[in-house]
PDB file of C-alpha atoms in Angstrom:
ATOM      1  CA  UNK A   1      84.578 133.612 107.902  1.00 76.00           C
ATOM      2  CA  UNK A   2      87.609 132.108 109.562  1.00 78.00           C
ATOM      3  CA  UNK A   3      89.720 133.366 112.431  1.00 81.00           C
ATOM      4  CA  UNK A   4      92.366 131.284 114.179  1.00 82.00           C
ATOM      5  CA  UNK A   5      95.386 131.696 116.403  1.00 85.00           C
ATOM      6  CA  UNK A   6      98.183 129.264 117.158  1.00 86.00           C
ATOM      7  CA  UNK A   7     100.684 129.083 119.999  1.00 87.00           C
ATOM      8  CA  UNK A   8     103.949 127.207 119.855  1.00 86.00           C
ATOM      9  CA  UNK A   9     104.401 124.976 122.907  1.00 83.00           C
ATOM     10  CA  UNK A  10     107.650 125.495 124.768  1.00 78.00           C
ATOM     11  CA  UNK A  11     109.464 122.245 125.547  1.00 71.00           C
ATOM     12  CA  UNK A  12     110.287 123.505 129.033  1.00 69.00           C
ATOM     13  CA  UNK A  13     106.588 123.812 129.940  1.00 62.00           C
ATOM     14  CA  UNK A  14     105.354 120.477 128.558  1.00 67.00           C
ATOM     15  CA  UNK A  15     106.098 116.826 129.228  1.00 80.00           C
ATOM     16  CA  UNK A  16     104.790 115.502 125.924  1.00 84.00           C
ATOM     17  CA  UNK A  17     105.899 116.219 122.355  1.00 86.00           C
ATOM     18  CA  UNK A  18     103.176 118.766 121.574  1.00 87.00           C
ATOM     19  CA  UNK A  19     104.231 121.166 118.840  1.00 89.00           C
ATOM     20  CA  UNK A  20     101.453 123.756 118.694  1.00 89.00           C
ATOM     21  CA  UNK A  21      98.008 124.583 120.082  1.00 90.00           C
ATOM     22  CA  UNK A  22      95.417 125.907 117.614  1.00 90.00           C
ATOM     23  CA  UNK A  23      92.128 127.665 118.434  1.00 89.00           C
ATOM     24  CA  UNK A  24      89.764 128.725 115.664  1.00 88.00           C
ATOM     25  CA  UNK A  25      86.265 130.011 114.905  1.00 86.00           C
ATOM     26  CA  UNK A  26      84.532 129.108 111.635  1.00 83.00           C
ATOM     27  CA  UNK A  27      81.407 130.903 110.443  1.00 80.00           C
ATOM     28  CA  UNK A  28      79.731 129.589 107.302  1.00 76.00           C
ATOM     29  CA  UNK A  29      77.968 131.766 104.706  1.00 71.00           C
ATOM     30  CA  UNK A  30      74.398 132.908 105.195  1.00 70.00           C
ATOM     31  CA  UNK A  31      71.895 130.226 104.102  1.00 71.00           C
ATOM     32  CA  UNK A  32      68.435 130.674 102.608  1.00 76.00           C
ATOM     33  CA  UNK A  33      65.676 128.701 104.321  1.00 74.00           C
ATOM     34  CA  UNK A  34      62.727 127.031 102.558  1.00 77.00           C
ATOM     35  CA  UNK A  35      60.474 130.016 103.307  1.00 79.00           C
ATOM     36  CA  UNK A  36      62.977 132.415 101.734  1.00 78.00           C
ATOM     37  CA  UNK A  37      64.390 133.837 104.962  1.00 81.00           C
ATOM     38  CA  UNK A  38      68.139 134.189 105.331  1.00 78.00           C
ATOM     39  CA  UNK A  39      69.625 132.295 108.250  1.00 75.00           C
ATOM     40  CA  UNK A  40      73.040 132.851 109.804  1.00 75.00           C
ATOM     41  CA  UNK A  41      74.560 129.457 110.777  1.00 75.00           C
ATOM     42  CA  UNK A  42      75.909 128.971 114.255  1.00 79.00           C
ATOM     43  CA  UNK A  43      79.666 129.527 114.538  1.00 82.00           C
ATOM     44  CA  UNK A  44      81.874 126.498 115.104  1.00 84.00           C
ATOM     45  CA  UNK A  45      84.687 126.628 117.630  1.00 86.00           C
ATOM     46  CA  UNK A  46      87.663 124.304 117.262  1.00 86.00           C
ATOM     47  CA  UNK A  47      90.582 123.583 119.552  1.00 89.00           C
ATOM     48  CA  UNK A  48      93.255 121.102 118.496  1.00 89.00           C
ATOM     49  CA  UNK A  49      96.889 120.296 119.047  1.00 89.00           C
ATOM     50  CA  UNK A  50      99.653 119.059 116.770  1.00 91.00           C
ATOM     51  CA  UNK A  51     102.062 116.621 118.413  1.00 90.00           C
ATOM     52  CA  UNK A  52     104.678 114.041 117.536  1.00 89.00           C
ATOM     53  CA  UNK A  53     103.300 110.565 118.097  1.00 87.00           C
ATOM     54  CA  UNK A  54     103.601 106.919 117.136  1.00 84.00           C
ATOM     55  CA  UNK A  55     100.930 105.323 114.951  1.00 81.00           C
ATOM     56  CA  UNK A  56     100.769 101.547 115.135  1.00 79.00           C
ATOM     57  CA  UNK A  57      98.744  99.363 112.781  1.00 77.00           C
ATOM     58  CA  UNK A  58      97.690  96.442 114.955  1.00 75.00           C
ATOM     59  CA  UNK A  59      95.532  94.581 112.423  1.00 77.00           C
ATOM     60  CA  UNK A  60      96.598  94.292 108.788  1.00 77.00           C
ATOM     61  CA  UNK A  61      95.157  91.833 106.297  1.00 78.00           C
ATOM     62  CA  UNK A  62      94.631  91.532 102.564  1.00 75.00           C
ATOM     63  CA  UNK A  63      91.281  90.313 101.211  1.00 75.00           C
ATOM     64  CA  UNK A  64      90.731  89.908  97.464  1.00 72.00           C
ATOM     65  CA  UNK A  65      93.676  92.165  96.744  1.00 68.00           C
ATOM     66  CA  UNK A  66      92.456  94.958  99.054  1.00 77.00           C
ATOM     67  CA  UNK A  67      94.745  96.039 101.893  1.00 75.00           C
ATOM     68  CA  UNK A  68      92.753  96.540 105.103  1.00 78.00           C
ATOM     69  CA  UNK A  69      94.161  98.413 108.109  1.00 76.00           C
ATOM     70  CA  UNK A  70      91.120  98.421 110.341  1.00 73.00           C
ATOM     71  CA  UNK A  71      92.712  99.091 113.737  1.00 73.00           C
ATOM     72  CA  UNK A  72      95.293 101.756 114.555  1.00 78.00           C
ATOM     73  CA  UNK A  73      96.755 102.942 117.815  1.00 80.00           C
ATOM     74  CA  UNK A  74      98.142 106.454 118.300  1.00 83.00           C
ATOM     75  CA  UNK A  75     100.220 107.574 121.278  1.00 84.00           C
ATOM     76  CA  UNK A  76     101.765 110.992 121.865  1.00 86.00           C
ATOM     77  CA  UNK A  77     105.489 110.773 122.513  1.00 86.00           C
ATOM     78  CA  UNK A  78     106.966 112.042 125.750  1.00 85.00           C
ATOM     79  CA  UNK A  79     109.864 114.475 125.816  1.00 83.00           C
ATOM     80  CA  UNK A  80     113.179 113.089 126.978  1.00 80.00           C
ATOM     81  CA  UNK A  81     116.603 114.584 127.404  1.00 79.00           C
ATOM     82  CA  UNK A  82     118.685 116.442 124.856  1.00 75.00           C
ATOM     83  CA  UNK A  83     121.691 114.683 123.350  1.00 74.00           C
ATOM     84  CA  UNK A  84     124.291 114.857 120.619  1.00 71.00           C
ATOM     85  CA  UNK A  85     123.851 111.210 119.526  1.00 62.00           C
ATOM     86  CA  UNK A  86     126.958 110.227 117.525  1.00 59.00           C
ATOM     87  CA  UNK A  87     128.356 113.731 117.201  1.00 64.00           C
ATOM     88  CA  UNK A  88     131.894 114.261 118.508  1.00 63.00           C
ATOM     89  CA  UNK A  89     131.554 116.130 121.845  1.00 61.00           C
ATOM     90  CA  UNK A  90     134.570 118.267 120.967  1.00 64.00           C
ATOM     91  CA  UNK A  91     132.730 119.551 117.867  1.00 63.00           C
ATOM     92  CA  UNK A  92     129.188 119.686 119.231  1.00 64.00           C
ATOM     93  CA  UNK A  93     129.069 122.238 122.004  1.00 61.00           C
ATOM     94  CA  UNK A  94     125.245 122.334 122.170  1.00 61.00           C
ATOM     95  CA  UNK A  95     122.671 119.576 122.383  1.00 63.00           C
ATOM     96  CA  UNK A  96     121.371 118.940 118.844  1.00 71.00           C
ATOM     97  CA  UNK A  97     118.770 116.200 119.310  1.00 73.00           C
ATOM     98  CA  UNK A  98     115.578 115.921 121.317  1.00 73.00           C
ATOM     99  CA  UNK A  99     114.970 112.412 122.651  1.00 77.00           C
ATOM    100  CA  UNK A 100     111.371 111.194 122.525  1.00 78.00           C
ATOM    101  CA  UNK A 101     109.952 108.340 124.577  1.00 75.00           C
ATOM    102  CA  UNK A 102     107.006 106.096 123.741  1.00 75.00           C
ATOM    103  CA  UNK A 103     104.795 104.603 126.422  1.00 66.00           C
ATOM    104  CA  UNK A 104     103.726 101.912 123.938  1.00 63.00           C
ATOM    105  CA  UNK A 105     106.776 100.263 122.279  1.00 60.00           C
ATOM    106  CA  UNK A 106     106.371  99.582 118.567  1.00 57.00           C
ATOM    107  CA  UNK A 107     107.483  96.298 116.982  1.00 57.00           C
ATOM    108  CA  UNK A 108     107.969  92.706 117.960  1.00 55.00           C
ATOM    109  CA  UNK A 109     108.757  91.787 121.543  1.00 51.00           C
ATOM    110  CA  UNK A 110     112.376  91.036 120.643  1.00 52.00           C
ATOM    111  CA  UNK A 111     112.817  94.253 118.681  1.00 54.00           C
ATOM    112  CA  UNK A 112     110.384  96.708 120.250  1.00 58.00           C
ATOM    113  CA  UNK A 113     111.354 100.352 119.859  1.00 61.00           C
ATOM    114  CA  UNK A 114     110.432 102.853 122.548  1.00 72.00           C
ATOM    115  CA  UNK A 115     113.010 105.622 122.035  1.00 79.00           C
ATOM    116  CA  UNK A 116     113.139 108.104 119.164  1.00 80.00           C
ATOM    117  CA  UNK A 117     114.998 111.293 118.438  1.00 81.00           C
ATOM    118  CA  UNK A 118     114.488 114.366 116.311  1.00 82.00           C
ATOM    119  CA  UNK A 119     116.822 117.159 115.428  1.00 81.00           C
ATOM    120  CA  UNK A 120     116.017 119.991 117.802  1.00 80.00           C
ATOM    121  CA  UNK A 121     116.192 122.598 115.034  1.00 81.00           C
ATOM    122  CA  UNK A 122     113.825 120.512 112.845  1.00 84.00           C
ATOM    123  CA  UNK A 123     111.351 120.252 115.689  1.00 85.00           C
ATOM    124  CA  UNK A 124     111.393 124.010 116.222  1.00 86.00           C
ATOM    125  CA  UNK A 125     110.981 124.616 112.481  1.00 88.00           C
ATOM    126  CA  UNK A 126     107.951 122.310 112.258  1.00 88.00           C
ATOM    127  CA  UNK A 127     106.337 123.959 115.276  1.00 89.00           C
ATOM    128  CA  UNK A 128     106.957 127.436 113.826  1.00 90.00           C
ATOM    129  CA  UNK A 129     105.512 126.388 110.463  1.00 89.00           C
ATOM    130  CA  UNK A 130     102.292 125.156 112.098  1.00 89.00           C
ATOM    131  CA  UNK A 131     101.811 128.304 114.176  1.00 89.00           C
ATOM    132  CA  UNK A 132     102.395 130.538 111.155  1.00 87.00           C
ATOM    133  CA  UNK A 133      99.954 128.498 109.079  1.00 86.00           C
ATOM    134  CA  UNK A 134      97.069 128.765 111.529  1.00 86.00           C
ATOM    135  CA  UNK A 135      97.716 132.259 112.840  1.00 83.00           C
ATOM    136  CA  UNK A 136      95.452 133.798 110.213  1.00 81.00           C
ATOM    137  CA  UNK A 137      91.927 134.891 109.362  1.00 78.00           C
ATOM    138  CA  UNK A 138      89.702 135.375 106.348  1.00 76.00           C
ATOM    139  CA  UNK A 139      86.283 136.862 105.717  1.00 70.00           C
ATOM    140  CA  UNK A 140      84.183 139.137 103.566  1.00 59.00           C
ATOM    141  CA  UNK A 141      84.641 141.919 106.109  1.00 56.00           C
ATOM    142  CA  UNK A 142      88.331 142.250 105.347  1.00 53.00           C
ATOM    143  CA  UNK A 143      90.102 139.932 107.764  1.00 53.00           C
ATOM    144  CA  UNK A 144      93.678 139.577 106.618  1.00 56.00           C
ATOM    145  CA  UNK A 145      94.601 136.172 105.218  1.00 52.00           C
ATOM    146  CA  UNK A 146      98.361 136.470 105.537  1.00 58.00           C
ATOM    147  CA  UNK A 147      99.165 132.792 105.038  1.00 58.00           C
ATOM    148  CA  UNK A 148      96.515 132.191 102.309  1.00 73.00           C
ATOM    149  CA  UNK A 149      95.178 129.233 104.321  1.00 77.00           C
ATOM    150  CA  UNK A 150      92.255 131.126 105.842  1.00 78.00           C
ATOM    151  CA  UNK A 151      89.949 130.917 102.819  1.00 78.00           C
ATOM    152  CA  UNK A 152      90.151 127.107 102.295  1.00 82.00           C
ATOM    153  CA  UNK A 153      89.747 126.566 106.046  1.00 83.00           C
ATOM    154  CA  UNK A 154      86.713 128.844 106.107  1.00 81.00           C
ATOM    155  CA  UNK A 155      84.993 126.831 103.359  1.00 80.00           C
ATOM    156  CA  UNK A 156      85.892 123.414 104.758  1.00 83.00           C
ATOM    157  CA  UNK A 157      82.788 121.202 105.077  1.00 82.00           C
ATOM    158  CA  UNK A 158      84.496 118.838 107.536  1.00 85.00           C
ATOM    159  CA  UNK A 159      87.064 120.772 109.545  1.00 84.00           C
ATOM    160  CA  UNK A 160      88.058 117.749 111.616  1.00 87.00           C
ATOM    161  CA  UNK A 161      88.934 115.778 108.475  1.00 89.00           C
ATOM    162  CA  UNK A 162      90.754 118.788 106.998  1.00 88.00           C
ATOM    163  CA  UNK A 163      93.012 119.040 110.055  1.00 88.00           C
ATOM    164  CA  UNK A 164      93.669 115.283 109.899  1.00 89.00           C
ATOM    165  CA  UNK A 165      94.599 115.561 106.221  1.00 90.00           C
ATOM    166  CA  UNK A 166      97.063 118.380 106.973  1.00 90.00           C
ATOM    167  CA  UNK A 167      98.661 116.292 109.729  1.00 90.00           C
ATOM    168  CA  UNK A 168      98.851 113.230 107.449  1.00 89.00           C
ATOM    169  CA  UNK A 169     100.497 115.265 104.671  1.00 91.00           C
ATOM    170  CA  UNK A 170     103.097 116.686 107.059  1.00 89.00           C
ATOM    171  CA  UNK A 171     103.737 113.183 108.419  1.00 88.00           C
ATOM    172  CA  UNK A 172     104.399 111.860 104.920  1.00 89.00           C
ATOM    173  CA  UNK A 173     106.885 114.666 104.199  1.00 87.00           C
ATOM    174  CA  UNK A 174     108.714 114.018 107.483  1.00 84.00           C
ATOM    175  CA  UNK A 175     108.670 110.243 106.952  1.00 83.00           C
ATOM    176  CA  UNK A 176     110.110 110.395 103.423  1.00 84.00           C
ATOM    177  CA  UNK A 177     112.306 113.495 103.831  1.00 81.00           C
ATOM    178  CA  UNK A 178     116.110 113.555 103.656  1.00 80.00           C
ATOM    179  CA  UNK A 179     116.418 113.671 107.474  1.00 75.00           C
ATOM    180  CA  UNK A 180     114.274 110.583 108.016  1.00 78.00           C
ATOM    181  CA  UNK A 181     115.732 107.404 109.497  1.00 75.00           C
ATOM    182  CA  UNK A 182     115.327 104.104 107.708  1.00 75.00           C
ATOM    183  CA  UNK A 183     113.968 101.322 109.904  1.00 72.00           C
ATOM    184  CA  UNK A 184     114.431  97.720 108.828  1.00 74.00           C
ATOM    185  CA  UNK A 185     111.205  95.746 109.104  1.00 71.00           C
ATOM    186  CA  UNK A 186     108.314  94.213 107.238  1.00 72.00           C
ATOM    187  CA  UNK A 187     106.904  96.321 104.414  1.00 70.00           C
ATOM    188  CA  UNK A 188     103.466  95.596 102.948  1.00 66.00           C
ATOM    189  CA  UNK A 189     103.078  96.312  99.240  1.00 71.00           C
ATOM    190  CA  UNK A 190     100.368  95.470  96.740  1.00 69.00           C
ATOM    191  CA  UNK A 191     101.262  92.988  94.007  1.00 75.00           C
ATOM    192  CA  UNK A 192      99.130  91.587  91.211  1.00 78.00           C
ATOM    193  CA  UNK A 193      98.998  87.809  90.815  1.00 80.00           C
ATOM    194  CA  UNK A 194      97.426  86.078  87.819  1.00 84.00           C
ATOM    195  CA  UNK A 195      95.803  82.708  88.476  1.00 84.00           C
ATOM    196  CA  UNK A 196      95.186  80.642  85.351  1.00 84.00           C
ATOM    197  CA  UNK A 197      92.361  78.118  85.467  1.00 85.00           C
ATOM    198  CA  UNK A 198      93.302  75.749  82.687  1.00 84.00           C
ATOM    199  CA  UNK A 199      89.873  74.125  82.630  1.00 86.00           C
ATOM    200  CA  UNK A 200      88.356  77.342  81.292  1.00 88.00           C
ATOM    201  CA  UNK A 201      90.860  77.321  78.379  1.00 87.00           C
ATOM    202  CA  UNK A 202      89.914  73.800  77.202  1.00 90.00           C
ATOM    203  CA  UNK A 203      87.184  74.972  74.806  1.00 91.00           C
ATOM    204  CA  UNK A 204      89.136  77.781  73.014  1.00 92.00           C
ATOM    205  CA  UNK A 205      92.246  75.564  72.764  1.00 92.00           C
ATOM    206  CA  UNK A 206      90.195  72.688  71.303  1.00 93.00           C
ATOM    207  CA  UNK A 207      88.509  75.093  68.883  1.00 94.00           C
ATOM    208  CA  UNK A 208      91.862  76.394  67.614  1.00 95.00           C
ATOM    209  CA  UNK A 209      93.260  72.856  67.224  1.00 96.00           C
ATOM    210  CA  UNK A 210      90.185  71.614  65.320  1.00 96.00           C
ATOM    211  CA  UNK A 211      90.336  74.674  63.055  1.00 95.00           C
ATOM    212  CA  UNK A 212      93.962  73.947  62.271  1.00 95.00           C
ATOM    213  CA  UNK A 213      93.139  70.301  61.486  1.00 95.00           C
ATOM    214  CA  UNK A 214      90.257  71.400  59.245  1.00 94.00           C
ATOM    215  CA  UNK A 215      92.474  73.892  57.402  1.00 91.00           C
ATOM    216  CA  UNK A 216      95.204  71.317  56.794  1.00 93.00           C
ATOM    217  CA  UNK A 217      92.611  68.810  55.519  1.00 92.00           C
ATOM    218  CA  UNK A 218      91.121  71.366  53.089  1.00 87.00           C
ATOM    219  CA  UNK A 219      94.568  72.300  51.753  1.00 85.00           C
ATOM    220  CA  UNK A 220      95.441  68.610  51.269  1.00 88.00           C
ATOM    221  CA  UNK A 221      92.198  67.772  49.437  1.00 85.00           C
ATOM    222  CA  UNK A 222      92.421  70.885  47.264  1.00 80.00           C
ATOM    223  CA  UNK A 223      95.918  69.975  46.127  1.00 81.00           C
ATOM    224  CA  UNK A 224      95.052  66.293  45.626  1.00 83.00           C
ATOM    225  CA  UNK A 225      92.172  67.127  43.242  1.00 78.00           C
ATOM    226  CA  UNK A 226      94.008  70.013  41.493  1.00 74.00           C
ATOM    227  CA  UNK A 227      91.196  72.333  42.522  1.00 71.00           C
ATOM    228  CA  UNK A 228      91.584  76.099  42.169  1.00 71.00           C
ATOM    229  CA  UNK A 229      91.865  77.998  45.436  1.00 70.00           C
ATOM    230  CA  UNK A 230      89.287  80.745  45.030  1.00 68.00           C
ATOM    231  CA  UNK A 231      89.963  82.069  48.536  1.00 66.00           C
ATOM    232  CA  UNK A 232      87.441  84.825  49.287  1.00 68.00           C
ATOM    233  CA  UNK A 233      86.511  85.661  45.662  1.00 72.00           C
ATOM    234  CA  UNK A 234      82.732  85.778  45.013  1.00 72.00           C
ATOM    235  CA  UNK A 235      83.100  85.696  41.199  1.00 72.00           C
ATOM    236  CA  UNK A 236      83.294  81.896  41.110  1.00 69.00           C
ATOM    237  CA  UNK A 237      79.713  81.724  42.449  1.00 67.00           C
ATOM    238  CA  UNK A 238      78.474  84.414  40.060  1.00 68.00           C
ATOM    239  CA  UNK A 239      79.803  82.497  37.021  1.00 66.00           C
ATOM    240  CA  UNK A 240      77.690  79.507  37.949  1.00 59.00           C
ATOM    241  CA  UNK A 241      74.874  79.122  35.311  1.00 58.00           C
ATOM    242  CA  UNK A 242      75.564  82.485  33.676  1.00 64.00           C
ATOM    243  CA  UNK A 243      73.209  82.208  30.694  1.00 65.00           C
ATOM    244  CA  UNK A 244      74.549  83.377  27.343  1.00 65.00           C
ATOM    245  CA  UNK A 245      78.170  82.946  28.293  1.00 65.00           C
ATOM    246  CA  UNK A 246      80.216  79.828  27.963  1.00 64.00           C
ATOM    247  CA  UNK A 247      83.196  79.977  30.252  1.00 58.00           C
ATOM    248  CA  UNK A 248      86.085  77.772  29.134  1.00 57.00           C
ATOM    249  CA  UNK A 249      86.973  76.269  32.481  1.00 52.00           C
ATOM    250  CA  UNK A 250      90.319  75.056  31.202  1.00 50.00           C
ATOM    251  CA  UNK A 251      91.408  78.692  30.635  1.00 62.00           C
ATOM    252  CA  UNK A 252      90.649  79.765  34.208  1.00 68.00           C
ATOM    253  CA  UNK A 253      93.406  78.563  36.497  1.00 69.00           C
ATOM    254  CA  UNK A 254      93.507  81.261  39.148  1.00 74.00           C
ATOM    255  CA  UNK A 255      91.636  84.196  40.632  1.00 75.00           C
ATOM    256  CA  UNK A 256      93.527  86.781  38.547  1.00 77.00           C
ATOM    257  CA  UNK A 257      92.357  85.231  35.257  1.00 75.00           C
ATOM    258  CA  UNK A 258      88.815  85.101  36.560  1.00 75.00           C
ATOM    259  CA  UNK A 259      89.000  88.821  37.414  1.00 78.00           C
ATOM    260  CA  UNK A 260      90.219  89.703  33.897  1.00 77.00           C
ATOM    261  CA  UNK A 261      87.448  87.653  32.286  1.00 76.00           C
ATOM    262  CA  UNK A 262      84.783  89.237  34.471  1.00 75.00           C
ATOM    263  CA  UNK A 263      85.947  92.737  33.467  1.00 77.00           C
ATOM    264  CA  UNK A 264      84.882  92.112  29.820  1.00 73.00           C
ATOM    265  CA  UNK A 265      81.480  90.620  30.645  1.00 74.00           C
ATOM    266  CA  UNK A 266      78.186  92.378  31.376  1.00 75.00           C
ATOM    267  CA  UNK A 267      75.082  90.710  32.771  1.00 73.00           C
ATOM    268  CA  UNK A 268      71.735  91.477  34.358  1.00 75.00           C
ATOM    269  CA  UNK A 269      69.624  89.853  37.036  1.00 72.00           C
ATOM    270  CA  UNK A 270      66.320  88.624  35.467  1.00 71.00           C
ATOM    271  CA  UNK A 271      63.287  87.053  37.057  1.00 67.00           C
ATOM    272  CA  UNK A 272      62.410  84.077  34.914  1.00 63.00           C
ATOM    273  CA  UNK A 273      59.762  81.625  36.101  1.00 66.00           C
ATOM    274  CA  UNK A 274      60.056  83.130  39.574  1.00 66.00           C
ATOM    275  CA  UNK A 275      63.745  82.277  39.646  1.00 70.00           C
ATOM    276  CA  UNK A 276      66.381  85.011  39.810  1.00 71.00           C
ATOM    277  CA  UNK A 277      69.270  84.351  37.461  1.00 69.00           C
ATOM    278  CA  UNK A 278      72.096  86.265  35.794  1.00 69.00           C
ATOM    279  CA  UNK A 279      71.863  86.529  31.979  1.00 71.00           C
ATOM    280  CA  UNK A 280      74.070  88.046  29.320  1.00 71.00           C
ATOM    281  CA  UNK A 281      73.442  91.746  28.619  1.00 71.00           C
ATOM    282  CA  UNK A 282      73.576  92.656  24.921  1.00 64.00           C
TER     283      UNK A 282
END
């Protein structure tokens, strides 16, 4: 079972950039104990807030191609004044942007940023979306799940991590959305580098070179002695000492002629004097 309510925080009643306050009760399904009895788990109460904040990665390093961000620092932004930024005052009759202040400036000392701004309408929309998402309930007894988020929240094994994942997903949408502001700085990306250790290639390179030398030497000697290149044909070995047949060697000049001659010959493998040999079959 899941039942939660959310309240949107009014900017006039808060000094920080809190968007919404969520209170929820989660009751897991009935469990069966080892002795067969059915046990009702204790309900879990949760109270959390969603707020605009800065997240600073203070320690970043790469080890063996793995990006490590071990230490992070999060600070809730403080509400500032409303402004129109670069909008022409004659065209902007209302304040469109909410200024946000950071108690912990982000960036290098020479370029530390402590002031941010968000469109006031966007801020109100985000806060309304969060309150509508968590103002719901779900259960077997018929609690209405208007937003369709009640059921997955009710079956969450780690509610704290689920809330963090929702906040991280919303942050990514805001960060990469069309209304985001591009900040020039250092960007860390993963790249693959290939390091060649030439010493390990000495053996395969030497093997290929020696094979090439051996092949050239065999071709040269074969041509010098006018030998027939039998390639991978096994018939040349089978014709050796084929009893009953006299093969005119001068008529066999290539593998094709040897194949035609073999097609008209029939032989059998006999065991004579404990020696296997091919003989002519009558």
